[in-house]
Coordinates of C-alpha atoms and ligand atoms in Angstrom, one line a residue:
M1 CA 4.4 -0.8 -27.2
T2 CA 4.9 2.9 -27.3
A3 CA 3.2 3.5 -30.7
K4 CA -0.5 3.7 -31.1
N5 CA -1.6 0.1 -31.6
K6 CA -4.9 -1.8 -32.3
I7 CA -5.3 -4.0 -29.2
L8 CA -7.9 -6.7 -28.7
V9 CA -9.0 -7.4 -25.1
T10 CA -11.2 -10.5 -24.9
G11 CA -13.4 -10.3 -21.7
G12 CA -12.9 -6.5 -21.8
A13 CA -16.3 -5.8 -20.1
G14 CA -15.4 -7.8 -17.0
F15 CA -13.6 -6.8 -13.8
L16 CA -10.0 -7.1 -14.9
G17 CA -10.7 -6.5 -18.6
S18 CA -12.4 -3.2 -18.1
H19 CA -9.5 -1.9 -16.0
L20 CA -7.1 -3.1 -18.7
C21 CA -9.1 -1.5 -21.5
Q22 CA -9.1 1.8 -19.7
R23 CA -5.4 1.8 -19.1
L24 CA -4.7 1.0 -22.7
L25 CA -7.1 3.7 -23.9
E26 CA -5.4 6.2 -21.6
K27 CA -2.1 5.3 -23.2
G28 CA -3.6 6.2 -26.6
H29 CA -4.2 2.8 -28.1
T30 CA -7.3 1.7 -30.1
V31 CA -9.0 -1.0 -28.0
Y32 CA -11.4 -3.6 -29.3
C33 CA -13.3 -5.2 -26.4
L34 CA -14.8 -8.6 -27.3
D35 CA -17.2 -9.9 -24.7
N36 CA -20.4 -11.9 -24.6
L37 CA -21.6 -10.1 -21.4
Y38 CA -22.0 -13.4 -19.5
T39 CA -20.3 -11.8 -16.5
G40 CA -19.1 -8.5 -18.1
T41 CA -21.4 -5.5 -17.4
D42 CA -23.0 -2.6 -19.2
R43 CA -21.8 -0.4 -16.3
N44 CA -18.2 -1.2 -17.3
L45 CA -18.9 -0.6 -21.0
N46 CA -20.5 2.8 -20.3
T47 CA -17.3 4.1 -18.7
L48 CA -15.2 2.8 -21.6
S49 CA -17.5 4.0 -24.4
K50 CA -16.6 7.6 -23.4
F51 CA -13.2 7.0 -25.2
S52 CA -13.4 7.6 -29.0
D53 CA -10.9 4.8 -29.7
F54 CA -13.0 2.2 -27.9
E55 CA -15.0 -0.4 -29.9
F56 CA -17.2 -3.0 -28.3
I57 CA -17.7 -6.3 -30.1
H58 CA -20.6 -8.4 -28.7
Q59 CA -19.3 -11.9 -29.4
D60 CA -18.6 -15.2 -27.7
V61 CA -14.9 -16.0 -27.8
C62 CA -15.9 -19.6 -28.7
N63 CA -16.6 -18.3 -32.2
P64 CA -13.8 -17.4 -34.7
I65 CA -12.6 -13.8 -34.5
H66 CA -12.0 -11.8 -37.7
L67 CA -10.0 -8.6 -36.9
K68 CA -6.7 -7.1 -37.8
V69 CA -4.8 -6.3 -34.5
D70 CA -1.3 -5.6 -33.3
A71 CA -1.6 -7.3 -29.8
I72 CA -4.1 -9.4 -27.9
Y73 CA -4.9 -9.7 -24.2
H74 CA -7.0 -12.9 -23.8
L75 CA -9.1 -12.6 -20.6
A76 CA -12.5 -14.0 -21.6
C77 CA -13.8 -16.6 -19.1
P78 CA -16.0 -16.5 -16.1
A79 CA -13.6 -16.5 -13.2
S80 CA -15.4 -16.7 -9.9
P81 CA -16.5 -20.1 -8.6
I82 CA -20.2 -19.5 -8.7
H83 CA -20.0 -18.1 -12.2
Y84 CA -17.7 -20.8 -13.7
Q85 CA -19.6 -23.6 -12.0
R86 CA -23.1 -22.4 -13.2
D87 CA -22.5 -24.0 -16.6
P88 CA -19.2 -26.0 -16.3
I89 CA -19.3 -27.5 -19.8
Q90 CA -19.5 -24.0 -21.3
T91 CA -16.7 -22.9 -19.0
T92 CA -14.4 -25.6 -20.4
K93 CA -15.5 -24.7 -24.0
T94 CA -14.7 -21.1 -23.3
S95 CA -11.2 -21.9 -22.1
V96 CA -10.4 -24.3 -24.9
L97 CA -12.2 -23.0 -27.9
G98 CA -11.5 -19.4 -26.8
A99 CA -7.7 -20.2 -26.6
L100 CA -7.8 -21.8 -30.1
N101 CA -9.6 -18.9 -31.7
V102 CA -7.4 -16.3 -30.0
L103 CA -4.2 -18.2 -31.0
D104 CA -5.4 -18.6 -34.6
L105 CA -5.9 -14.8 -34.7
A106 CA -2.5 -14.1 -33.2
K107 CA -0.9 -16.4 -35.7
H108 CA -2.7 -14.8 -38.6
C109 CA -1.9 -11.2 -37.5
R110 CA 1.6 -12.1 -36.2
A111 CA 0.6 -10.4 -33.0
P112 CA 1.8 -11.0 -29.4
V113 CA -0.9 -12.6 -27.3
L114 CA -1.1 -12.6 -23.5
F115 CA -3.2 -15.3 -21.8
S116 CA -4.8 -14.7 -18.4
S117 CA -4.2 -18.0 -16.7
T118 CA -4.7 -18.5 -13.0
S119 CA -3.3 -19.7 -9.7
E120 CA -6.0 -22.4 -9.9
V121 CA -3.6 -24.3 -12.1
Y122 CA -1.9 -25.1 -8.8
G123 CA -5.1 -26.6 -7.3
D124 CA -4.9 -27.3 -3.6
P125 CA -1.1 -26.9 -3.5
H126 CA 1.4 -29.0 -1.7
V127 CA 4.2 -26.5 -2.4
H128 CA 4.0 -23.1 -0.6
P129 CA 4.4 -20.4 -1.8
Q130 CA 3.7 -21.5 -5.3
C131 CA 6.5 -21.0 -7.9
E132 CA 6.0 -21.4 -11.6
E133 CA 7.9 -24.7 -11.7
Y134 CA 5.3 -26.4 -9.4
W135 CA 2.9 -28.6 -11.5
G136 CA 0.0 -28.4 -9.1
N137 CA -2.5 -30.6 -7.3
V138 CA -5.8 -30.4 -9.2
N139 CA -8.7 -32.7 -8.8
S140 CA -9.6 -33.4 -12.4
A141 CA -13.1 -34.8 -11.4
G142 CA -14.1 -32.1 -8.9
P143 CA -16.5 -29.1 -9.4
R144 CA -13.6 -26.7 -9.8
S145 CA -12.0 -28.7 -12.6
C146 CA -14.0 -27.1 -15.4
Y147 CA -12.1 -23.9 -14.7
D148 CA -8.8 -25.4 -13.5
E149 CA -8.4 -28.0 -16.3
G150 CA -9.8 -25.6 -18.9
K151 CA -7.1 -23.1 -18.0
R152 CA -4.4 -25.8 -17.9
C153 CA -5.4 -27.0 -21.3
A154 CA -5.3 -23.4 -22.6
E155 CA -1.8 -23.0 -21.2
S156 CA -0.9 -26.2 -23.1
L157 CA -2.3 -24.8 -26.3
F158 CA -0.5 -21.5 -25.8
M159 CA 2.8 -23.3 -25.4
D160 CA 2.2 -25.5 -28.4
Y161 CA 1.3 -22.6 -30.7
H162 CA 4.5 -21.1 -29.6
R163 CA 6.6 -24.2 -30.2
M164 CA 4.9 -25.2 -33.5
H165 CA 3.9 -21.9 -35.0
H166 CA 6.3 -19.4 -33.2
V167 CA 3.3 -17.4 -31.9
D168 CA 4.7 -14.7 -29.5
I169 CA 2.8 -15.8 -26.3
R170 CA 2.8 -14.6 -22.7
I171 CA 1.2 -16.6 -19.9
A172 CA 0.2 -14.7 -16.7
R173 CA -0.9 -16.8 -13.7
I174 CA -3.2 -14.4 -11.9
F175 CA -3.7 -14.8 -8.2
N176 CA -6.7 -13.4 -6.2
T177 CA -7.4 -9.8 -7.2
Y178 CA -9.8 -7.2 -5.9
G179 CA -10.8 -3.6 -6.5
P180 CA -13.6 -1.4 -7.9
Q181 CA -15.7 -2.9 -10.7
M182 CA -15.8 -6.4 -9.1
C183 CA -19.3 -7.9 -9.5
A184 CA -21.3 -7.4 -6.3
N185 CA -22.9 -10.9 -6.8
D186 CA -19.9 -13.0 -7.9
G187 CA -19.7 -14.8 -4.6
R188 CA -16.0 -13.9 -4.1
V189 CA -14.8 -13.3 -0.6
I190 CA -13.9 -9.6 -0.9
S191 CA -17.1 -8.6 -2.6
N192 CA -19.2 -10.7 -0.3
F193 CA -17.6 -9.5 2.9
I194 CA -17.7 -5.8 1.9
V195 CA -21.4 -5.9 0.7
Q196 CA -22.4 -7.9 3.9
A197 CA -20.5 -5.4 6.1
L198 CA -22.0 -2.4 4.5
Q199 CA -25.4 -3.8 5.0
N200 CA -24.7 -4.9 8.6
K201 CA -25.5 -8.5 7.6
D202 CA -23.7 -11.6 8.8
I203 CA -20.2 -12.1 7.3
T204 CA -20.2 -15.6 5.8
I205 CA -17.0 -17.4 6.5
Y206 CA -16.7 -20.8 4.8
G207 CA -15.0 -23.6 6.8
N208 CA -13.1 -22.4 9.9
G209 CA -11.7 -19.3 8.2
E210 CA -8.1 -20.4 8.5
Q211 CA -7.7 -21.0 4.8
S212 CA -5.5 -18.3 3.2
R213 CA -5.4 -16.2 0.1
S214 CA -3.1 -13.4 -1.1
F215 CA -5.0 -10.4 -2.5
C216 CA -3.6 -8.1 -5.2
Y217 CA -5.1 -4.7 -5.8
V218 CA -6.3 -4.4 -9.4
D219 CA -4.1 -1.4 -10.4
D220 CA -1.0 -3.4 -9.4
L221 CA -2.3 -6.5 -11.3
I222 CA -3.0 -4.5 -14.5
L223 CA 0.5 -3.0 -14.4
G224 CA 2.0 -6.5 -14.1
L225 CA 0.0 -7.8 -17.1
M226 CA 1.2 -4.8 -19.2
R227 CA 4.8 -5.3 -18.1
L228 CA 4.6 -8.9 -19.1
M229 CA 3.3 -8.1 -22.5
E230 CA 6.0 -5.6 -23.0
T231 CA 8.8 -8.0 -22.0
P232 CA 10.2 -9.7 -25.1
K233 CA 10.8 -13.4 -25.4
L234 CA 9.3 -14.4 -22.1
H235 CA 7.2 -17.3 -23.2
S236 CA 6.9 -19.4 -20.0
P237 CA 4.3 -18.8 -17.3
V238 CA 4.8 -15.9 -14.8
N239 CA 2.9 -15.5 -11.5
I240 CA 1.3 -12.1 -11.1
G241 CA -0.1 -11.5 -7.6
N242 CA 0.5 -10.1 -4.1
P243 CA 2.6 -12.4 -1.8
I244 CA 1.1 -11.0 1.4
E245 CA -1.1 -13.9 2.7
K246 CA -4.2 -13.5 4.9
S247 CA -6.7 -15.9 6.4
M248 CA -10.4 -15.4 5.8
N249 CA -10.8 -14.7 9.5
E250 CA -8.3 -11.9 9.3
I251 CA -9.9 -10.5 6.1
A252 CA -13.3 -10.4 7.8
K253 CA -11.9 -8.5 10.8
I254 CA -10.1 -5.9 8.6
I255 CA -13.3 -5.3 6.5
I256 CA -15.5 -5.0 9.6
N257 CA -13.1 -2.4 11.1
L258 CA -12.7 -0.4 7.8
T259 CA -16.5 -0.2 7.3
G260 CA -17.3 0.4 11.0
S261 CA -19.9 -2.4 10.5
R262 CA -22.1 -4.0 13.2
S263 CA -22.0 -7.3 11.3
S264 CA -21.4 -10.6 13.2
I265 CA -19.5 -13.6 11.7
S266 CA -21.3 -16.8 10.8
Y267 CA -19.6 -20.0 9.8
H268 CA -20.7 -22.2 6.8
A269 CA -19.7 -25.4 5.1
L270 CA -16.4 -25.2 3.1
P271 CA -17.0 -25.7 -0.7
I272 CA -15.6 -28.9 -2.1
D273 CA -11.9 -28.7 -3.1
D274 CA -11.5 -25.2 -1.7
P275 CA -7.7 -24.7 -1.6
K276 CA -6.3 -24.4 2.0
Q277 CA -3.6 -21.9 1.1
R278 CA -2.6 -19.8 -1.8
C279 CA 0.3 -17.4 -2.1
P280 CA 2.5 -16.6 -5.1
D281 CA 6.2 -16.8 -5.3
I282 CA 6.8 -13.7 -7.5
T283 CA 10.6 -13.9 -7.7
K284 CA 10.3 -14.4 -11.5
A285 CA 8.1 -11.3 -12.0
K286 CA 10.4 -9.2 -9.8
E287 CA 13.5 -10.2 -11.7
L288 CA 12.2 -10.3 -15.3
L289 CA 9.5 -7.7 -15.2
N290 CA 10.9 -5.4 -12.5
W291 CA 7.4 -5.6 -11.1
E292 CA 5.9 -6.1 -7.7
P293 CA 2.7 -4.9 -6.0
I294 CA 2.8 -1.6 -4.2
V295 CA -0.7 -0.9 -3.0
P296 CA -1.2 -1.8 0.7
L297 CA -4.2 -4.0 1.5
E298 CA -5.9 -1.3 3.6
T299 CA -5.6 1.3 0.9
G300 CA -7.0 -1.0 -1.8
L301 CA -9.8 -2.1 0.5
R302 CA -10.8 1.5 1.2
K303 CA -11.1 2.2 -2.5
T304 CA -13.1 -1.0 -3.0
I305 CA -15.4 -0.2 -0.1
A306 CA -16.1 3.3 -1.6
Y307 CA -17.0 1.6 -4.9
F308 CA -19.4 -0.8 -3.3
Q309 CA -21.0 2.0 -1.3
A310 CA -21.7 3.8 -4.6
V311 CA -23.1 0.7 -6.2
L312 CA -25.4 0.0 -3.2
V313 CA -26.7 3.7 -3.3
E314 CA -27.3 3.3 -7.1
S315 CA -29.2 0.1 -6.7
Q316 CA -31.3 1.6 -3.9
S317 CA -32.3 4.5 -6.0
V318 CA -33.3 2.1 -8.8
T319 CA -35.6 0.1 -6.5
Q320 CA -37.2 3.1 -4.9
Ligands
LIG1 N1 -15.1 -17.5 1.1 C1 -15.7 -17.3 2.4 N2 -16.9 -16.6 2.4 C2 -17.5 -16.1 1.3 C3 -16.8 -16.3 0.0 C4 -15.7 -17.0 0.0 O1 -15.2 -17.7 3.4 O2 -18.5 -15.4 1.4 C5 -13.8 -18.2 1.1 C6 -13.7 -19.3 0.1 O3 -14.2 -20.5 0.6 C7 -12.2 -19.4 -0.2 C8 -11.8 -17.9 0.0 O4 -12.8 -17.3 0.7 O5 -11.6 -20.2 0.8 C9 -11.6 -17.2 -1.4 O6 -12.7 -17.4 -2.2 P1 -12.9 -16.7 -3.6 O7 -14.2 -17.3 -4.2 O8 -12.9 -15.2 -3.4 O9 -11.6 -17.1 -4.4 P2 -10.9 -18.5 -4.8 O10 -11.5 -19.6 -3.9 O11 -11.3 -18.7 -6.2 O12 -9.5 -18.3 -4.5

């Protein structure tokens, strides 16, 4: 997409959405950001509102969308466990009704549409690293299933709109991502550990800390999404994430070192169905998108720490 296009980003006020909107605006596109602000923030919107070609639409993706657009990035859905488990029925509705509304719009506008799916479709995986052909190991009755099964159902809808109505779909399976503009209170491991370390509070490790995740810096991730959108005829799911795997014990040590924190580590119960390991096989993205992450973990963490330092200073000046 080299011309100036009208692009809809659902969930554009959230962590990934706001980065994506900014990148698209910098490329000269007009961006419609549709968000109900359930987890998206005014802080993110304030930055984006400085661009004249940015328009905010305060709407829930569960309601039909009436716009004329050239392309759609569909990101709207609470994504951290504490946020998506707060109202699990609404989470499933957001995934399923949101997908239907976005796909109807894409069909009507004949616009390409990218869906932000998730590594959670692999559940607590028996195959490692996870390739796109692996069908996953999801507990359909557990507390994570509102998110996991919602996203799986949305993938199914995307594939069926492609097969039945020839909608030009893309499916990105996004693995753990971190960076500036994460919510300080979303309970995710990187935001929790950094905020705890900066305040010299205990670092809360769940379980024995040997479970692993693979963390992708947000700039790399956004580039991967845009490459996927720009790659024609790629209608099957593609993993987008960083294949360098770390345990939570390792992450805690790295963050304590980078912040120079005096925090100790405390161990807590592991949440139900918490996956033991997670690491993307990104062969498909490398070969078909010519994409792979380039930002080293330490570089990305330093930028994220600087962001949270600023957020903490801001919140202190508000409470004083
Ligand atoms: N986690 C942790 N301490 C925290 C928050 C999370 O040890 O304060 C663990 C969590 O149990 C999981 C991992 O870190 O094993 C990643 O959690 P996150 O919620 O960031 O992502 P997800 O589980 O959705 O991959």
